[in-house]
Amino acid sequence: MPVITLPDGSQRSYEQPVSVLDIAADIGAGLARATLAAEVDGRLVDASYRVDADTGLRIITGRDDEGLEILRHSCAHLMAQAVKELFPQAQVTIGPVIEDGFYYDFAFERSFTPEDLAAIEAKMKELAQQDLGVSRAVMGRDEAVAFFRNLGEEYKAQIIEAIPADEELSLYRQGDFTDLCRGPHVPSTGKLTAFKLTKLAGAYWRGDPANEMLQRIYGTAWPDRKALKQYLRRLEEAEKRDHRKLGRKQDLFHFQEEAPGLVFWHPHGWTLYNTIRDYIRSKLALRGYREINTPLVLDRSLWEKSGHWDKFHADMFTTSSENRDYAIKPMNCPGHIQVFNQGLKSYRDLPLRFSEFGSCHRNEASGTLHGLMRVRGFIQDDAHIFCTEAQIQQEVSDFIDLLFEVYGDFGFHEVIMKLSTRPENRVGDDSSWDKAEQALEQALNAKGVDWDLQPGEGAFYGPKIDFSLKDSIGRVWQCGTIQADFSMPGRLGAQYVDDNSDRQAPVMLHRAILGSLERFIGIIIEHYAGSFPLWLAPVQVVVASITQHQADYARSVAQAMTDQGFRVNTDLRNETINLKIREHALQRIPYQLIIGAREAEGNTVAVRTRDGKDLGVLSLAGFIERLNSEAAEYREE
């Protein structure tokens, strides 16, 4: 007679084994209709799962994170079923859940078209309306290989052949379609009511460019149509804010085939870049960071000692000279240890904070490159803090304060924090990992902030806290990090003399706030839709004359503001003022000063904002006072 303990502590008893769905129906008809799966003693199971012993149970619906993932995974299967019904010769390969949706890769003799995409989505809706039951079966590996080969699914057979022979596999069937999956899945296709296919792309089999190219279909799925519509509206808004389009429109940067994944910065873009870099540089200087610069190219042996070569050598650009192998640095940490190693340090020297705007390069696959968001060459606002174990918590606490201050200045006020602990493949002993993880956890708790745990997601050399910010349309971007490393300093010979005159390896805290400056700039372009706050705008004011007669006065106005440290352009072209206003509005310049005969005679300026608001006629001194006040606002938030 199983006794079921629910999350609120209440219990229900049954005379015989009972399914999750029956338990949900016993609680209430509404819950039964919403049930997708359940968590039984920490394990996710299907709604058809029968409980035959005392256990704790939590019903999973579409409102739960796990439920949303189940909906999306089930939609991937629904899409594969639709493809097979429309295109029987297509082979299914891999179809995982991703952020905000899912995809499935297919092998097919021709390229899918947008018309095919629409037909597949229509077939999915038809299959969903049929409310086909979804059932689970268990099969041995060799039997599963034979089963899929008999269906002509060679790719699926290859996937299964890589699984250990003694492992039982679960298969899910809906209608005439069967797929390999760990599950759980929705009880029936009728639960899938809010989905949309979004795009087509190419993808190599197993992600290897040496393999054949497959076709990837992306989709999104949500618990209800309202949530789907909201997401699609966000997609439309994101499309309007695409930093690649705005980068061209505002003449900030470009990419070209001769340098894939590497940015050509234009004057306005480089102004934005330097404004951000100078801002971070000033913040770090006030907090005791000492800026250094380390070589771009380092001998392979150093990367082997640090442990990076074993983990990342496939992503490194390499070169050789005079029978020596070198790597172009993908990160700055080994170089910073070399600076620390110059001259013996005392415990009195710690903490020692080295910062560097280090130029790094990573050999990202060409298919993953995406504007500024994923590049091969980038600069980090990188820093490493060398400290004792006793100093870790204070340094982490100070870093969190700095990070929140910086994010607030850039207009990000919602920050998500996650503590990632030891991965399976790591360096260092468990006692060091214990100390590092405890120090980061205690620092978070001491700050009184909310945070989530990510077991097994730490760096290979230490646990980390990752900081993600939420932008103006609700997207989450992981940017900042701080990582506690007890291993790499010792591997590279770093030592200090402690208060007992013994030599110890320091702890190294790897930390960044913005991460890659390139990626961060892409984020803020989209966050502000190109309408930067005054302090960030590459051009803050444009002075436009109505006729050539006001050119000299316009130049003097521009010079006066330039002398005050503002970034000012003049537009003295022999064009209509309306054309000038439209062009500069498209450039999203914060202020336009219109100079006509009246302004020139009265030593005044007519002020327009980028959103078209007319602020009237102001004295030049009054307008400069307004600029100074607005430029300082970010520091007061």
XYZ file of C-alpha atoms in Angstrom:
637
model
C 0.000 0.000 0.000
C 2.070 3.000 -1.207
C 2.001 6.180 0.829
C 2.635 9.295 -1.277
C 4.144 12.363 0.402
C 3.436 15.601 -1.486
C 5.594 18.780 -1.395
C 3.336 20.434 1.200
C 3.890 17.476 3.542
C 0.428 15.987 3.101
C 0.121 12.273 2.392
C -2.160 10.025 0.359
C -2.435 6.248 0.694
C -3.450 3.754 -1.978
C -4.416 0.083 -1.785
C -2.362 -0.867 -4.848
C 0.260 0.568 -7.228
C -0.994 3.773 -8.796
C 0.108 5.905 -11.735
C 1.248 9.511 -11.436
C -1.744 10.578 -13.531
C -4.147 8.769 -11.206
C -2.567 10.502 -8.211
C -2.984 13.860 -9.941
C -6.646 13.045 -10.692
C -7.153 12.109 -7.044
C -5.872 15.540 -6.039
C -8.004 17.373 -8.591
C -9.309 17.203 -12.153
C -7.607 20.476 -13.077
C -4.229 19.199 -11.929
C -4.735 15.973 -13.870
C -5.357 17.927 -17.072
C -2.185 19.982 -16.474
C 0.050 17.060 -15.478
C 3.001 16.404 -17.778
C 5.253 14.268 -15.573
C 6.387 13.967 -11.962
C 9.437 13.993 -9.753
C 9.628 10.818 -7.654
C 12.386 10.807 -5.023
C 14.372 13.320 -7.086
C 13.939 11.485 -10.416
C 11.765 12.717 -13.282
C 9.283 10.146 -14.547
C 6.428 10.000 -17.052
C 2.827 10.607 -16.028
C 2.184 6.918 -16.762
C 4.797 5.821 -14.204
C 3.315 3.507 -11.568
C 4.245 4.102 -7.940
C 4.384 0.870 -5.925
C 6.196 1.945 -2.737
C 6.227 4.788 -0.223
C 7.769 7.849 -1.856
C 7.883 11.602 -2.129
C 6.223 12.972 -5.263
C 5.925 16.330 -7.012
C 3.607 16.782 -9.980
C 5.234 18.573 -12.959
C 3.144 20.947 -15.089
C 3.999 23.411 -17.825
C 4.504 26.120 -15.196
C 7.565 24.294 -13.844
C 11.015 24.662 -15.415
C 11.155 20.892 -15.834
C 7.713 20.931 -17.436
C 8.736 23.535 -19.970
C 11.747 21.425 -20.913
C 9.505 18.355 -21.295
C 7.150 20.318 -23.553
C 10.037 21.408 -25.735
C 11.605 17.969 -25.936
C 8.239 16.473 -26.823
C 7.832 19.133 -29.517
C 11.166 18.073 -30.992
C 9.762 14.545 -31.302
C 6.535 15.928 -32.755
C 8.552 17.820 -35.364
C 10.555 14.690 -36.244
C 7.301 12.749 -36.623
C 5.908 15.447 -38.928
C 9.075 15.443 -41.045
C 8.959 11.666 -41.401
C 5.310 11.740 -42.475
C 5.947 14.459 -45.062
C 9.405 13.298 -46.166
C 9.711 9.535 -45.452
C 13.273 9.364 -46.849
C 14.577 11.870 -44.307
C 16.660 10.423 -41.464
C 16.404 11.753 -37.914
C 19.577 12.295 -35.909
C 19.701 14.421 -32.730
C 17.008 16.722 -31.316
C 17.791 18.410 -27.980
C 16.179 21.172 -25.969
C 17.981 24.526 -26.106
C 17.355 27.915 -24.528
C 13.823 29.047 -25.419
C 13.171 26.071 -27.671
C 14.499 23.005 -29.446
C 15.961 21.785 -32.702
C 16.273 18.554 -34.654
C 18.908 17.659 -37.249
C 17.885 15.721 -40.347
C 19.690 14.054 -43.228
C 17.742 14.620 -46.439
C 18.564 14.583 -50.125
C 17.661 18.213 -50.737
C 17.558 21.413 -48.741
C 14.414 22.197 -46.846
C 12.681 25.414 -47.931
C 10.593 27.999 -46.048
C 7.572 26.378 -47.688
C 8.652 23.020 -46.250
C 8.963 24.644 -42.823
C 5.377 25.896 -43.021
C 4.166 22.441 -44.111
C 6.036 20.736 -41.253
C 4.516 23.121 -38.715
C 1.030 22.517 -40.139
C 1.562 18.750 -39.893
C 2.718 19.153 -36.280
C -0.518 20.966 -35.439
C -2.501 18.194 -37.121
C -0.691 15.510 -35.098
C -1.145 17.492 -31.887
C -4.881 17.778 -32.509
C -5.074 13.987 -32.923
C -3.980 13.758 -29.256
C -1.847 10.693 -29.912
C -0.845 8.804 -26.787
C 2.883 8.763 -25.975
C 4.177 5.483 -24.557
C 7.573 4.374 -23.247
C 9.287 1.037 -23.922
C 12.640 -0.395 -22.837
C 15.006 -2.117 -25.233
C 18.551 -3.513 -25.106
C 21.270 -1.718 -27.023
C 21.814 -4.304 -29.755
C 18.075 -4.762 -30.194
C 17.663 -0.979 -30.522
C 20.437 -0.798 -33.138
C 18.704 -3.477 -35.198
C 15.323 -1.794 -34.721
C 16.478 1.565 -36.099
C 18.546 0.054 -38.898
C 15.446 -1.821 -39.968
C 13.676 1.560 -40.166
C 16.499 2.925 -42.331
C 17.653 5.254 -39.542
C 21.412 4.785 -39.897
C 22.327 7.909 -37.896
C 20.197 6.845 -34.943
C 21.790 3.395 -35.087
C 25.260 4.977 -34.941
C 24.272 6.981 -31.871
C 23.073 3.847 -30.092
C 26.173 1.834 -31.046
C 28.271 4.259 -28.991
C 26.282 3.373 -25.854
C 27.631 0.558 -23.590
C 26.256 -2.840 -24.568
C 24.800 -3.613 -21.130
C 22.737 -0.420 -20.943
C 18.973 -0.538 -21.368
C 17.505 2.189 -23.562
C 14.137 3.888 -23.463
C 12.152 4.499 -26.646
C 9.072 6.675 -26.974
C 6.291 5.953 -29.443
C 3.501 8.232 -30.677
C 1.370 6.995 -33.558
C 3.665 5.314 -36.082
C 6.739 7.241 -34.946
C 9.300 5.883 -32.471
C 12.380 7.713 -31.197
C 15.218 7.059 -28.771
C 15.020 9.270 -25.690
C 15.725 9.262 -21.975
C 12.437 11.099 -21.338
C 10.148 11.880 -19.724
C 7.648 13.080 -22.336
C 4.148 14.476 -22.307
C 1.345 11.887 -21.906
C -0.103 12.711 -25.336
C 0.510 15.036 -28.259
C -2.578 17.041 -27.323
C -0.557 18.640 -24.541
C 1.481 20.459 -27.227
C -0.594 23.520 -28.026
C 1.832 26.446 -28.302
C 4.782 25.988 -30.632
C 6.296 27.509 -33.736
C 9.135 26.574 -36.078
C 11.521 29.508 -36.365
C 14.366 28.886 -38.798
C 16.495 26.536 -40.884
C 20.260 26.115 -40.610
C 23.060 23.732 -41.513
C 24.874 21.560 -38.974
C 27.645 18.984 -39.279
C 26.960 15.449 -38.091
C 28.286 15.187 -34.537
C 29.488 18.804 -34.847
C 32.552 17.751 -36.847
C 33.295 19.735 -40.065
C 34.865 16.563 -41.483
C 31.415 14.910 -41.439
C 28.452 15.414 -43.737
C 26.266 18.497 -43.486
C 22.803 17.953 -42.008
C 19.782 20.247 -41.921
C 18.727 21.749 -38.615
C 15.192 22.946 -37.937
C 14.745 25.238 -34.937
C 11.526 25.730 -33.024
C 10.142 27.172 -29.835
C 7.448 25.861 -27.489
C 5.639 27.326 -24.466
C 3.001 26.233 -21.959
C 0.249 28.295 -23.636
C -0.426 30.519 -26.636
C -0.148 33.715 -24.594
C 3.429 32.870 -23.576
C 4.226 31.929 -27.183
C 2.900 35.267 -28.476
C 4.935 37.154 -25.883
C 8.063 35.285 -26.936
C 7.436 35.945 -30.629
C 7.001 39.636 -29.855
C 10.351 39.551 -28.051
C 11.877 37.946 -31.133
C 10.488 40.729 -33.304
C 11.887 43.321 -30.919
C 15.244 41.524 -30.829
C 15.318 41.567 -34.641
C 14.853 45.342 -34.602
C 17.703 45.617 -32.107
C 20.114 43.283 -33.914
C 23.538 44.772 -33.168
C 24.844 43.736 -36.584
C 22.234 45.854 -38.362
C 22.619 48.776 -35.972
C 26.401 48.504 -36.215
C 26.176 49.097 -39.959
C 23.498 51.789 -39.680
C 25.454 53.712 -37.051
C 28.815 53.085 -38.718
C 30.330 51.350 -35.676
C 32.096 48.269 -37.093
C 32.092 45.657 -39.818
C 33.278 42.114 -40.564
C 34.639 40.711 -43.805
C 35.605 37.323 -45.171
C 39.353 38.014 -45.139
C 39.281 38.070 -41.311
C 36.441 35.809 -40.121
C 35.395 36.458 -36.551
C 37.626 39.534 -36.236
C 36.224 43.052 -35.909
C 37.023 46.104 -38.027
C 36.198 48.983 -35.703
C 35.157 52.283 -37.310
C 35.776 55.659 -35.616
C 32.387 55.815 -33.878
C 32.622 52.191 -32.757
C 36.159 52.615 -31.492
C 35.052 55.700 -29.554
C 32.388 53.595 -27.864
C 34.961 50.861 -27.219
C 37.441 53.246 -25.617
C 34.745 54.964 -23.564
C 33.876 51.627 -21.993
C 37.507 50.577 -21.553
C 38.443 53.901 -19.944
C 35.461 53.672 -17.624
C 36.464 50.186 -16.421
C 40.105 51.235 -16.152
C 39.171 54.116 -13.832
C 36.975 51.880 -11.667
C 39.768 49.333 -11.241
C 42.403 51.950 -10.467
C 40.265 53.256 -7.593
C 40.136 49.743 -6.127
C 43.824 48.950 -6.074
C 44.208 47.096 -9.356
C 47.558 47.486 -11.107
C 47.305 47.286 -14.885
C 49.784 45.108 -16.765
C 50.223 43.815 -20.300
C 51.419 40.329 -21.219
C 52.597 38.773 -24.512
C 50.119 37.648 -27.141
C 52.246 34.572 -28.014
C 53.576 32.129 -25.411
C 55.499 28.872 -25.650
C 53.396 25.719 -25.771
C 55.153 24.345 -22.668
C 53.604 27.070 -20.504
C 50.101 26.116 -21.660
C 50.891 22.464 -20.917
C 52.017 23.301 -17.381
C 48.922 25.424 -16.720
C 46.608 22.625 -17.880
C 45.063 24.647 -20.700
C 46.707 22.660 -23.491
C 44.971 19.408 -22.571
C 41.608 21.146 -22.306
C 41.674 23.772 -25.045
C 44.445 23.138 -27.567
C 41.905 22.423 -30.326
C 40.554 25.962 -29.846
C 43.981 27.639 -29.848
C 45.671 29.315 -32.778
C 49.233 27.992 -32.933
C 52.435 28.958 -34.673
C 56.097 27.941 -34.625
C 59.481 29.563 -34.951
C 63.009 28.176 -34.765
C 61.771 24.687 -33.847
C 59.611 25.934 -30.986
C 55.826 25.669 -30.813
C 53.769 28.611 -29.612
C 50.112 29.366 -28.957
C 48.357 32.692 -29.375
C 46.844 33.202 -25.972
C 43.156 32.310 -25.554
C 43.193 33.701 -22.005
C 45.487 35.795 -19.803
C 45.930 33.826 -16.573
C 49.271 32.051 -17.220
C 50.839 35.356 -18.264
C 49.689 37.047 -15.075
C 51.343 34.353 -12.985
C 54.614 35.054 -14.814
C 54.403 38.692 -13.698
C 53.640 37.606 -10.134
C 56.671 35.302 -10.176
C 59.106 38.175 -10.759
C 60.536 38.771 -7.311
C 59.607 36.893 -4.152
C 56.390 38.157 -2.584
C 55.509 38.375 1.099
C 52.114 37.834 2.677
C 52.231 41.580 3.332
C 52.078 42.150 -0.463
C 48.764 40.298 -0.720
C 46.189 40.712 -2.017
C 47.875 41.684 -5.268
C 45.458 42.632 -8.058
C 46.654 42.591 -11.675
C 44.330 43.808 -14.430
C 44.800 43.608 -18.175
C 42.787 44.471 -21.244
C 44.283 41.374 -22.769
C 43.904 40.573 -26.440
C 42.851 36.911 -26.748
C 42.124 34.662 -29.709
C 40.148 31.427 -29.903
C 39.690 29.254 -32.959
C 35.901 29.184 -32.858
C 34.161 27.123 -35.538
C 33.047 29.358 -38.390
C 29.447 28.211 -38.015
C 29.285 29.544 -34.446
C 30.487 33.075 -35.254
C 27.781 35.681 -34.666
C 28.614 39.353 -35.001
C 30.170 40.751 -31.837
C 28.541 38.050 -29.729
C 30.878 35.264 -30.876
C 34.237 36.272 -32.329
C 37.717 34.815 -32.706
C 39.616 37.848 -31.446
C 38.506 39.783 -28.358
C 39.682 41.818 -25.406
C 38.633 40.992 -21.847
C 38.367 43.287 -18.854
C 40.430 40.614 -17.187
C 42.051 40.626 -13.761
C 43.605 38.152 -11.360
C 43.789 38.595 -7.619
C 46.599 36.785 -5.796
C 45.634 36.338 -2.164
C 45.702 34.072 0.869
C 42.879 31.684 1.764
C 41.812 34.039 4.547
C 41.403 36.908 2.084
C 39.126 35.129 -0.413
C 35.764 36.082 1.076
C 36.580 39.784 1.394
C 37.934 39.938 -2.147
C 34.857 38.178 -3.527
C 32.589 40.494 -1.532
C 34.397 43.593 -2.833
C 34.199 42.244 -6.378
C 30.442 41.702 -6.116
C 30.008 45.307 -4.940
C 32.062 46.563 -7.876
C 30.196 44.390 -10.354
C 26.786 45.662 -9.223
C 28.041 49.241 -9.419
C 29.313 48.765 -12.970
C 26.196 46.964 -14.207
C 24.034 49.700 -12.681
C 26.017 52.390 -14.491
C 25.336 50.603 -17.781
C 21.621 50.384 -17.017
C 21.404 46.749 -15.881
C 19.705 46.393 -12.511
C 18.697 42.738 -12.432
C 21.610 40.325 -11.902
C 21.367 36.535 -11.649
C 24.069 34.704 -9.680
C 24.990 31.027 -9.941
C 27.630 29.079 -8.045
C 29.228 26.350 -10.177
C 31.000 23.545 -8.358
C 33.627 20.938 -9.282
C 33.312 19.264 -12.695
C 34.115 15.620 -13.274
C 37.304 16.434 -15.203
C 39.361 18.739 -13.040
C 42.785 19.400 -11.571
C 43.601 19.686 -7.872
C 42.691 17.586 -4.845
C 39.275 17.416 -3.197
C 40.392 19.282 -0.083
C 41.351 22.311 -2.186
C 38.028 22.144 -3.996
C 36.229 21.918 -0.648
C 37.926 25.079 0.591
C 37.357 26.967 -2.665
C 33.674 26.062 -2.902
C 33.028 26.884 0.749
C 34.744 30.257 0.423
C 32.608 31.287 -2.565
C 29.398 30.025 -0.962
C 30.129 31.851 2.287
C 30.893 35.056 0.391
C 27.533 34.858 -1.403
C 25.648 34.142 1.799
C 27.407 36.969 3.617
C 26.172 39.386 0.924
C 22.600 38.249 1.532
C 21.913 37.788 -2.181
C 19.838 35.152 -3.949
C 21.839 32.592 -5.903
C 21.417 29.208 -7.560
C 23.676 26.160 -7.512
C 25.057 24.600 -10.708
C 26.663 21.301 -9.656
C 29.538 20.165 -11.868
C 29.702 23.362 -13.951
C 32.895 24.851 -12.508
C 36.097 25.534 -14.453
C 38.623 22.697 -14.588
C 40.835 24.542 -12.092
C 38.251 25.856 -9.632
C 34.648 26.681 -8.716
C 33.133 29.935 -9.898
C 30.318 32.396 -9.442
C 28.790 33.478 -12.742
C 26.862 36.732 -13.025
C 24.178 37.153 -15.683
C 22.347 40.374 -16.434
C 18.857 40.825 -17.847
C 18.452 43.300 -20.700
C 15.610 45.653 -21.555
C 13.592 42.985 -23.391
C 14.111 40.277 -20.783
C 16.986 38.312 -22.296
C 19.655 36.948 -19.952
C 23.362 37.333 -20.761
C 26.138 35.729 -18.738
C 28.964 38.278 -18.498
C 30.771 38.452 -15.172
C 32.599 35.705 -13.308
C 34.882 35.140 -10.361
C 36.718 31.834 -9.991
C 38.701 30.522 -7.033
C 41.818 28.676 -8.200
C 43.982 26.716 -5.738
C 45.822 24.803 -8.486
C 47.252 26.869 -11.329
C 49.542 29.155 -9.248
C 51.312 26.115 -7.807
C 51.522 24.405 -11.207
C 53.332 27.491 -12.547
C 55.623 28.021 -9.555
C 53.928 30.983 -7.853
C 54.921 31.418 -4.203
C 54.819 33.906 -1.378
C 56.421 33.895 2.076
C 53.824 33.560 4.834
C 54.003 34.990 8.368
C 55.929 31.903 9.512
C 58.573 32.467 6.817
C 57.309 29.392 4.935
C 56.688 29.436 1.213
C 53.102 28.961 0.088
C 51.294 29.001 -3.233
C 48.793 31.868 -3.348
C 45.152 31.460 -4.239
C 44.343 33.093 -7.573
C 40.928 34.622 -8.189
C 40.160 34.884 -11.906
C 37.579 37.620 -12.435
C 35.901 39.693 -15.137
C 32.899 42.000 -15.086
C 32.077 42.666 -18.725
C 33.838 39.563 -20.057
C 34.645 40.158 -23.695
C 34.354 43.869 -24.509
C 33.233 42.960 -28.020
C 30.359 40.826 -26.758
C 29.410 43.358 -24.090
C 29.215 46.105 -26.698
C 26.929 43.866 -28.758
C 24.741 43.432 -25.675
C 24.475 47.147 -24.892
C 23.787 48.035 -28.534
C 20.766 45.721 -28.370
C 19.857 46.729 -24.803
C 19.592 50.383 -25.836
C 18.535 49.657 -29.451
C 21.431 51.917 -30.450
C 20.085 54.886 -28.425
C 22.942 55.044 -25.945
C 22.811 57.187 -22.827
C 24.691 60.422 -23.235
C 27.880 59.280 -21.505
C 28.235 56.296 -23.866
C 27.109 57.834 -27.152
C 30.012 57.966 -29.673
C 28.708 61.344 -30.859
C 26.855 63.186 -28.135
C 25.853 66.324 -29.996
C 25.683 67.375 -33.631
C 25.605 71.071 -34.503
C 23.749 71.672 -37.782
C 23.585 75.014 -39.584
C 20.549 76.040 -41.580
C 22.613 77.995 -44.113
C 26.275 78.686 -44.775
C 25.891 82.072 -43.080
C 25.824 80.356 -39.672
C 28.872 78.136 -40.296
C 31.330 80.155 -38.201
C 28.980 80.366 -35.224
C 28.209 76.637 -35.495
C 31.920 75.883 -35.409
C 32.395 78.039 -32.316
C 29.490 76.297 -30.553
C 30.974 72.892 -31.350
C 34.399 73.978 -30.153
C 33.017 75.277 -26.868
C 31.443 71.911 -26.120
C 34.528 70.025 -27.297
C 36.587 72.106 -24.877
C 34.262 70.849 -22.136
C 35.114 67.253 -23.074
C 32.017 66.393 -25.109
C 32.033 64.477 -28.380
C 30.627 66.831 -30.991
C 30.209 66.802 -34.767
C 29.230 69.651 -37.047
C 27.039 69.425 -40.144
C 27.660 72.429 -42.365
C 26.586 70.818 -45.624
C 24.588 72.738 -48.160
C 21.517 70.549 -47.555
C 18.076 71.284 -46.148
C 17.827 71.319 -42.389
C 15.031 68.742 -42.505
C 17.283 66.282 -44.326
C 20.040 66.862 -41.768
C 17.631 66.313 -38.869
C 16.353 63.045 -40.353
C 19.845 61.684 -40.987
C 21.102 62.458 -37.481
C 17.928 61.045 -35.924
C 18.648 57.758 -37.721
C 22.148 57.858 -36.219
C 20.447 58.183 -32.805
C 22.655 61.055 -31.714
C 21.300 62.273 -28.335
C 21.116 65.981 -29.199
C 20.926 68.094 -32.318
C 21.615 71.809 -32.105
C 19.986 73.743 -34.937
C 21.754 76.985 -35.758
C 19.878 79.599 -37.767
C 20.180 83.357 -38.110
C 18.286 83.999 -34.859
C 20.531 81.650 -32.842
C 23.704 83.108 -34.367
C 22.595 86.643 -33.561
C 21.526 85.782 -29.993
C 24.395 83.442 -29.084
C 21.880 80.682 -28.426
C 21.105 77.165 -29.705
C 17.824 75.475 -30.717
C 17.823 72.008 -29.146
C 16.193 68.807 -30.427
C 16.425 65.363 -28.838
C 16.892 62.176 -30.824
C 13.257 61.196 -30.240
C 12.122 64.393 -31.954
C 11.304 66.497 -28.904
C 11.898 70.222 -29.355
C 13.453 71.686 -26.186
C 13.322 75.212 -27.562
C 16.062 77.829 -27.575
C 18.681 77.738 -24.813
C 21.825 79.667 -24.048
C 24.975 77.736 -24.878
C 26.020 77.834 -21.207
C 22.604 76.510 -20.177
C 22.812 73.653 -22.654
C 26.321 72.699 -21.533
C 25.070 72.656 -17.942
C 22.316 70.257 -19.050
C 24.911 68.002 -20.726
C 27.112 67.916 -17.642
C 24.160 67.009 -15.450
C 22.937 64.238 -17.764
C 26.414 62.769 -18.321
C 26.830 62.410 -14.554
C 23.457 60.717 -13.961
C 24.733 57.165 -14.350
C 27.055 57.624 -11.393
C 24.127 58.495 -9.128
C 21.839 55.516 -9.895
